[in-house]
mmCIF file of C-alpha atoms in Angstrom:
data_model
loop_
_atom_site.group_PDB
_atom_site.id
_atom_site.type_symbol
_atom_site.label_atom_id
_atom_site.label_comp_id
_atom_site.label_asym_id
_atom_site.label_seq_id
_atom_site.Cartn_x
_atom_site.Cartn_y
_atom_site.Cartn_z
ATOM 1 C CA UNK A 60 0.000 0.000 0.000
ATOM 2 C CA UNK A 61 1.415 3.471 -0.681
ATOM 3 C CA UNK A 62 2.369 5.806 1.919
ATOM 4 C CA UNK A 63 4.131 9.040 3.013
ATOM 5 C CA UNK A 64 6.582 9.906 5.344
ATOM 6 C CA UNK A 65 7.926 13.572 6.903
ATOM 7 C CA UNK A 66 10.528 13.497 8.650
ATOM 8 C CA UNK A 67 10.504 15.623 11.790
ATOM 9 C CA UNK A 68 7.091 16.395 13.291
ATOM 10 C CA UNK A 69 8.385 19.858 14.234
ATOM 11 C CA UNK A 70 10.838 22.076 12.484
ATOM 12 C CA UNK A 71 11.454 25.390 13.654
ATOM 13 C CA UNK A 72 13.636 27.644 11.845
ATOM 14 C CA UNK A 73 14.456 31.699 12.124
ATOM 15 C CA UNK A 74 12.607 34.516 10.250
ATOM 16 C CA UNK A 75 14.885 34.636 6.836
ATOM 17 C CA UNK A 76 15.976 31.279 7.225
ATOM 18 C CA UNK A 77 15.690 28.188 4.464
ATOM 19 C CA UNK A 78 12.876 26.364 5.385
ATOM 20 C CA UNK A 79 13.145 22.701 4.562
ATOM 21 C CA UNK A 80 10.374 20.246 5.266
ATOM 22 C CA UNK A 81 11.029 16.574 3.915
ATOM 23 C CA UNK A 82 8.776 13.576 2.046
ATOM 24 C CA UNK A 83 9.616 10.479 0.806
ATOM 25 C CA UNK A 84 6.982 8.112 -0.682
ATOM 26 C CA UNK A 85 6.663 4.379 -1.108
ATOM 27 C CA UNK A 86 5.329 3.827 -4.595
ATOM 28 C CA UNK A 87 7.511 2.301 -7.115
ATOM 29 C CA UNK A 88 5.138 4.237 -9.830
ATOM 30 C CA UNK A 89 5.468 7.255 -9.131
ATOM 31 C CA UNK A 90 2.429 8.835 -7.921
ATOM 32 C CA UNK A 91 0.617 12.738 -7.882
ATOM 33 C CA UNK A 92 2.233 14.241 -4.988
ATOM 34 C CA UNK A 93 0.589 17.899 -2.882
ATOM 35 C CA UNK A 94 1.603 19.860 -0.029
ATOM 36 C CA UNK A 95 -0.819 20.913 2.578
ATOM 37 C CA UNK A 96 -0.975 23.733 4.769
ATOM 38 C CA UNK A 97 -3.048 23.905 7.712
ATOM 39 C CA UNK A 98 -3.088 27.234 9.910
ATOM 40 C CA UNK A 99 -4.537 26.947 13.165
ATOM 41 C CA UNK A 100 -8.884 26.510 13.351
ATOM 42 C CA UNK A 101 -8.809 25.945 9.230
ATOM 43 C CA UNK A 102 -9.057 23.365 6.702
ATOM 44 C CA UNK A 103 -6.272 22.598 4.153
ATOM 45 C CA UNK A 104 -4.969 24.772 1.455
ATOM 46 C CA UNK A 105 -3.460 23.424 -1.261
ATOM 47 C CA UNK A 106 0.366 24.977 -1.345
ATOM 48 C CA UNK A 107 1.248 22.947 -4.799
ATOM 49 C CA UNK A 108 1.246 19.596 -6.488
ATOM 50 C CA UNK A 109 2.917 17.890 -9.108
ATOM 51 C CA UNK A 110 1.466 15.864 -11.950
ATOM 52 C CA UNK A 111 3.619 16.070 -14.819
ATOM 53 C CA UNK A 112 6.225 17.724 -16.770
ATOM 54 C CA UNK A 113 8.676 20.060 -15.048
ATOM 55 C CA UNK A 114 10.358 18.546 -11.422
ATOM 56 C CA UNK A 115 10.213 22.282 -9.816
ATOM 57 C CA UNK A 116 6.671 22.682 -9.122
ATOM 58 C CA UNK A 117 6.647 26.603 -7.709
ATOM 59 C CA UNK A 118 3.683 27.195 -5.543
ATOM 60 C CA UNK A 119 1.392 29.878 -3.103
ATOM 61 C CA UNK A 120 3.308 32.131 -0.594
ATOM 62 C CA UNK A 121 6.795 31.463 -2.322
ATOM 63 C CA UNK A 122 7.115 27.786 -1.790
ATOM 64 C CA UNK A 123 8.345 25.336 -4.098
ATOM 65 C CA UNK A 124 9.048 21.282 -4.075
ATOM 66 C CA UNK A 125 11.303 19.565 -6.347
ATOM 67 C CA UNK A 126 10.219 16.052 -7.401
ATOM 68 C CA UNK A 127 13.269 13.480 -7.297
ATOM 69 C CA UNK A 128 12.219 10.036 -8.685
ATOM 70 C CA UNK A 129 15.911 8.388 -7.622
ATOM 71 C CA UNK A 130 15.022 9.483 -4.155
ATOM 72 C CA UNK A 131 11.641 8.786 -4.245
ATOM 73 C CA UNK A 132 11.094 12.335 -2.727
ATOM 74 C CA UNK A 133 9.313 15.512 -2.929
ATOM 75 C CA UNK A 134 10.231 18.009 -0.574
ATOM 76 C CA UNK A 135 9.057 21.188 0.136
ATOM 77 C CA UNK A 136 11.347 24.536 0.301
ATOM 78 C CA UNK A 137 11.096 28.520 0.978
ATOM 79 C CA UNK A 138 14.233 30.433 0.972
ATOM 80 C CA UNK A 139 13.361 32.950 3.295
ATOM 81 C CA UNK A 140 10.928 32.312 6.242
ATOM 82 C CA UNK A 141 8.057 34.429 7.490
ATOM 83 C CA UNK A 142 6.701 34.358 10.703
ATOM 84 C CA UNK A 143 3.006 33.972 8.944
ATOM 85 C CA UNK A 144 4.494 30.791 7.481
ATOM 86 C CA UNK A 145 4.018 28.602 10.816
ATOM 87 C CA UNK A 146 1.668 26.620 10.370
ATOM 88 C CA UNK A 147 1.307 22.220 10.111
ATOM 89 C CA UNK A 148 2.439 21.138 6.702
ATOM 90 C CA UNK A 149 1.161 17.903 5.172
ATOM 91 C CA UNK A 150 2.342 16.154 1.880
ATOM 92 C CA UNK A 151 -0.016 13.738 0.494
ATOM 93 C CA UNK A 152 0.493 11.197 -2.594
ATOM 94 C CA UNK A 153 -2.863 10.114 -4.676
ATOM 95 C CA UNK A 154 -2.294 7.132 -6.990
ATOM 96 C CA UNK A 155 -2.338 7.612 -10.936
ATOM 97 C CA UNK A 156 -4.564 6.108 -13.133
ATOM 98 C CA UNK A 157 -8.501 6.125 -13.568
ATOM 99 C CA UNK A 158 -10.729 8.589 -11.564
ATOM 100 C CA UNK A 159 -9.374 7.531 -7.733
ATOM 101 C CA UNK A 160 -7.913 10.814 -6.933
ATOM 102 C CA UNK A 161 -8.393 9.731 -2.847
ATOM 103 C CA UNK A 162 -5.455 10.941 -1.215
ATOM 104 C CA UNK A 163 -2.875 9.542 1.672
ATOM 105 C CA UNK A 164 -1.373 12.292 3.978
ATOM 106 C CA UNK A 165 1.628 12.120 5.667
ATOM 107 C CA UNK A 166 1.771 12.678 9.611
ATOM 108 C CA UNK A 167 2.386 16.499 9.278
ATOM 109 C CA UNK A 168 5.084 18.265 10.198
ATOM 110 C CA UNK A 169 4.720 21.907 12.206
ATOM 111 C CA UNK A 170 7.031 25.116 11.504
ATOM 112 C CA UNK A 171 7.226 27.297 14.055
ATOM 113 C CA UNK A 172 9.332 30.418 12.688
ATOM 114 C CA UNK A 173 11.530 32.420 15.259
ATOM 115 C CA UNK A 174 11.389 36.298 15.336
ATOM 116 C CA UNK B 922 -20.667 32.170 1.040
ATOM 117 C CA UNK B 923 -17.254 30.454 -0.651
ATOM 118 C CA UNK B 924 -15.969 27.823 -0.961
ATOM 119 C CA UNK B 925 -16.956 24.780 1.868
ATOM 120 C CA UNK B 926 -18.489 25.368 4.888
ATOM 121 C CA UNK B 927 -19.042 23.673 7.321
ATOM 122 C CA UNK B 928 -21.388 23.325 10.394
ATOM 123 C CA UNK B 929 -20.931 23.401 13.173
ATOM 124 C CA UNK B 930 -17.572 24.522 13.836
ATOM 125 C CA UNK B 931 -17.784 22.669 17.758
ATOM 126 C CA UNK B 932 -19.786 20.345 18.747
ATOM 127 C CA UNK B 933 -19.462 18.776 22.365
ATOM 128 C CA UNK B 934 -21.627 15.198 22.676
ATOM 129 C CA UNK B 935 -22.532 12.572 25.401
ATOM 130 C CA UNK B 936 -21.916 9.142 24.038
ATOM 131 C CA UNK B 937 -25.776 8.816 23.705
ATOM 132 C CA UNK B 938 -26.767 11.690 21.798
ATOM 133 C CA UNK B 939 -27.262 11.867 18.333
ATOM 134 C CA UNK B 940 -26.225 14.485 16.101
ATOM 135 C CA UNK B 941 -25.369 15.464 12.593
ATOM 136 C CA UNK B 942 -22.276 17.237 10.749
ATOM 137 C CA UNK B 943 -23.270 19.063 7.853
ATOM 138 C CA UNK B 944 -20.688 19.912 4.998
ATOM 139 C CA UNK B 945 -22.011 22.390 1.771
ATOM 140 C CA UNK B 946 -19.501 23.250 -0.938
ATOM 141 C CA UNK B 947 -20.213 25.961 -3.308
ATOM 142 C CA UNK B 948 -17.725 25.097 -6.085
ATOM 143 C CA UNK B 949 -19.979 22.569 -8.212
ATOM 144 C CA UNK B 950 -17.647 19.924 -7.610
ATOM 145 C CA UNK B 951 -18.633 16.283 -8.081
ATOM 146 C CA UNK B 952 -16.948 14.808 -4.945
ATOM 147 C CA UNK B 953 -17.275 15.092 -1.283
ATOM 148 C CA UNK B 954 -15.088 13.453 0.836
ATOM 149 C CA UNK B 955 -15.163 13.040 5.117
ATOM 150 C CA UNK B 956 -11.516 13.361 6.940
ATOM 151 C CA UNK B 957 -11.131 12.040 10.729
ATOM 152 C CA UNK B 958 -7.814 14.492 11.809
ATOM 153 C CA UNK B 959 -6.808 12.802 15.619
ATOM 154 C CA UNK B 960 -3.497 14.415 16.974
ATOM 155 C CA UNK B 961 -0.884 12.746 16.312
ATOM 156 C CA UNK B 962 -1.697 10.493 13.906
ATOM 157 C CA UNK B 963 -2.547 11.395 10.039
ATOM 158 C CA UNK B 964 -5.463 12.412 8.597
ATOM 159 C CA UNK B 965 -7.996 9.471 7.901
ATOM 160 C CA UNK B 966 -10.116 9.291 4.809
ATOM 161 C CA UNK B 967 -13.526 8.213 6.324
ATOM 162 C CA UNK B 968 -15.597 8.139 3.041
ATOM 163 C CA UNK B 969 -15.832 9.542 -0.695
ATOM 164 C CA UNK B 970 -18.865 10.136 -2.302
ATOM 165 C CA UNK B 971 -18.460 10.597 -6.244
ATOM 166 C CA UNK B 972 -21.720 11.979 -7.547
ATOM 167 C CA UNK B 973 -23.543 11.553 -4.552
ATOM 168 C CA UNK B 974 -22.632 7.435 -4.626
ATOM 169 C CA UNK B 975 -20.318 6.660 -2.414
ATOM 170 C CA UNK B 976 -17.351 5.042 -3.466
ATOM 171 C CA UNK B 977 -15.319 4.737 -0.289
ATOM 172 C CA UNK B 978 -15.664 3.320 3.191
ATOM 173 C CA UNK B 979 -12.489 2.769 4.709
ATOM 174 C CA UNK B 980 -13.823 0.977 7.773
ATOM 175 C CA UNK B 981 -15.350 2.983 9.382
ATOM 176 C CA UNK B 982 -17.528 1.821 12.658
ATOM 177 C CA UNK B 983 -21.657 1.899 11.841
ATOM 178 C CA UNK B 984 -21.647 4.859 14.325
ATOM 179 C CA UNK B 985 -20.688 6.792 11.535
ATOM 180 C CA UNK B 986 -23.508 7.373 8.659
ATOM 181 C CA UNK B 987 -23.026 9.538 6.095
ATOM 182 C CA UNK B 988 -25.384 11.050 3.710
ATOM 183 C CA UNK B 989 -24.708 12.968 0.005
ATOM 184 C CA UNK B 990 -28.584 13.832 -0.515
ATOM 185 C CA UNK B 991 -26.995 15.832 -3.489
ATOM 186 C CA UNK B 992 -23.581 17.062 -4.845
ATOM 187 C CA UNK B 993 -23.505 20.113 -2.972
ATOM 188 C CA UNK B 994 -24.133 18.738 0.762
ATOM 189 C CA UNK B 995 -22.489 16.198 2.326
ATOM 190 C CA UNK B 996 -23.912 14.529 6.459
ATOM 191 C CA UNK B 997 -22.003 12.889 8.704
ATOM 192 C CA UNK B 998 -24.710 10.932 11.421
ATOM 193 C CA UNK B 999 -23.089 10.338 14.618
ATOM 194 C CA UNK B 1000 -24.583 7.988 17.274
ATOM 195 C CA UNK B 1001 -23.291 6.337 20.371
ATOM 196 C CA UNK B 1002 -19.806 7.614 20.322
ATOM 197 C CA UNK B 1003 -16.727 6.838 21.790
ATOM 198 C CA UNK B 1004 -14.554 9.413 23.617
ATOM 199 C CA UNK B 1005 -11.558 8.453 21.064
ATOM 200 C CA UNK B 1006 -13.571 9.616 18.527
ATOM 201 C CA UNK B 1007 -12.937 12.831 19.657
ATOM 202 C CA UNK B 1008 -11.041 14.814 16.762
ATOM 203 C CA UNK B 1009 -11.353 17.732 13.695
ATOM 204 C CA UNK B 1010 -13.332 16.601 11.159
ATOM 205 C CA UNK B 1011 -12.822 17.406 7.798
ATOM 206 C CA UNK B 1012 -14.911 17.862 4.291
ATOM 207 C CA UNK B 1013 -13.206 18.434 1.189
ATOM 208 C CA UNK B 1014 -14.321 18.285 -2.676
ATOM 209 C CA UNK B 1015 -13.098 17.994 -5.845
ATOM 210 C CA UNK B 1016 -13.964 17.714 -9.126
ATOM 211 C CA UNK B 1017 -13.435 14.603 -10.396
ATOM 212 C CA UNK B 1018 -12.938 12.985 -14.011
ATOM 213 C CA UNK B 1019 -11.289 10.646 -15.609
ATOM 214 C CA UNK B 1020 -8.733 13.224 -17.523
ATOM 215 C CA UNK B 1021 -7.823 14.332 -14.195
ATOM 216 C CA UNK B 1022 -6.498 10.579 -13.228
ATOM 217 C CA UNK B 1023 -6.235 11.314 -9.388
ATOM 218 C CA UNK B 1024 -4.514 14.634 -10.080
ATOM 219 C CA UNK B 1025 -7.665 16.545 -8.975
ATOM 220 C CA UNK B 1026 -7.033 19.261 -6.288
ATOM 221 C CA UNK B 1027 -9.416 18.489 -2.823
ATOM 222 C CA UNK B 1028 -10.542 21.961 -1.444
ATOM 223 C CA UNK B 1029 -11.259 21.663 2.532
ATOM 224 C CA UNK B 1030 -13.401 23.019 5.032
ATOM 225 C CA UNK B 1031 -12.573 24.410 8.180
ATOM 226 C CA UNK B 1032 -13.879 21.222 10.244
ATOM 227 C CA UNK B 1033 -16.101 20.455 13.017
ATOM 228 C CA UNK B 1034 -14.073 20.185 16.426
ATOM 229 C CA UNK B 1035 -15.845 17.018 17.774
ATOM 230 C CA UNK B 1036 -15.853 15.964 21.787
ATOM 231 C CA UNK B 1037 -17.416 13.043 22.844
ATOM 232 C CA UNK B 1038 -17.653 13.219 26.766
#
């Protein structure tokens, strides 16, 4: 069965600093991939996804992933953190093929972001 | 109103009541979906509905009963709950097709804050 794995439950980085929040997934086919973001009392916003074509997917609030196949990985990056970017982030795979489209999240990871 | 909504935002229950989630997305999507978010663990799809049949039911106890009466509103029935299923719980749609292949963005609500005492 496929699944999805973030390393680090918490991450907290300074206000400027890289912000690097990992996932790895388990398919050998590789599947669609999304990042999450959930700010505290709200749903989830889609940040970006990848389907096909270029690896960089660039998405909302200056955030991009790159998707590596050899590493089976898709992690999320911002070069310069904001404190309005804390939040829980959650990367989710859905399997290709047919109409499915039901996603698997991984176990989140929080940013806090340091003044 | 935008987007999905959902009702009501917390809801505090006796394991004997009964009572009802409601979910209403104003997108004209053709999918509804139900998310159980517990801390610490990830979220849970609880059930799809794909125009308004549903498609999924990842084992989810009989307490549970949803209801898609159309494409637009989505129920969750809760009766005789357990304190553990104390959590967020989550609607999301998308629209759904065959081009799309799975690639279909979900668009959430702001979830029901459920305690079972």
């Amino acid at each position: 069965a496929q699944s999805v794995t973030q390393l680090g439950s918490h991450v907290s980085v300074s206000e400027g600093a890289l912000v690097l929040l990992r996932c790895n997934y388990s398919s050998s086919v590789p599947p669609y991939l999304f990042w999450y973001v959930q700010y505290p009392n709200q749903g989830l916003q889609l940040l970006l996804k990848y389907t096909t074509g270029a690896t960089l997917v660039k998405g909302i609030n200056g955030f991009e992933a790159e998707f590596k196949k050899s590493e089976t990985s898709f992690h999320l990056t911002k070069p310069s953190a904001h404190m309005s970017d804390a939040a829980e982030y959650f990367c989710a795979v859905s399997d290709r093929g047919g109409s499915q489209g039901n996603l698997i999240f991984g176990k989140g990871t929080k940013l806090s972001v340091k003044p | 109103e935008t987007g999905v909504t959902q009702t009501p935002r917390h809801l505090v229950m006796g394991m004997t009541n009964k009572k009802s989630l409601k979910c209403e997305q104003h997108l004209g999507h053709n999918a509804m979906y139900w998310y159980k978010q517990s801390a610490k663990k990830p979220l849970e799809l609880m059930f799809v509905y794909n125009f308004k049949e549903q498609t999924e039911n990842n084992s989810v106890p009989s307490r549970f009963s949803p209801e898609c009466p159309n494409s637009s509103h989505l129920f969750l029935h809760l009766h005789t709950l357990q304190p553990e299923d104390s959590a967020l719980y989550l609607c999301a749609s998308s629209q759904r097709s065959v081009a799309s292949g799975g690639a279909d963005t979900q668009y959430f609500g702001p979830g029901t804050r459920l305690t079972v005492l």
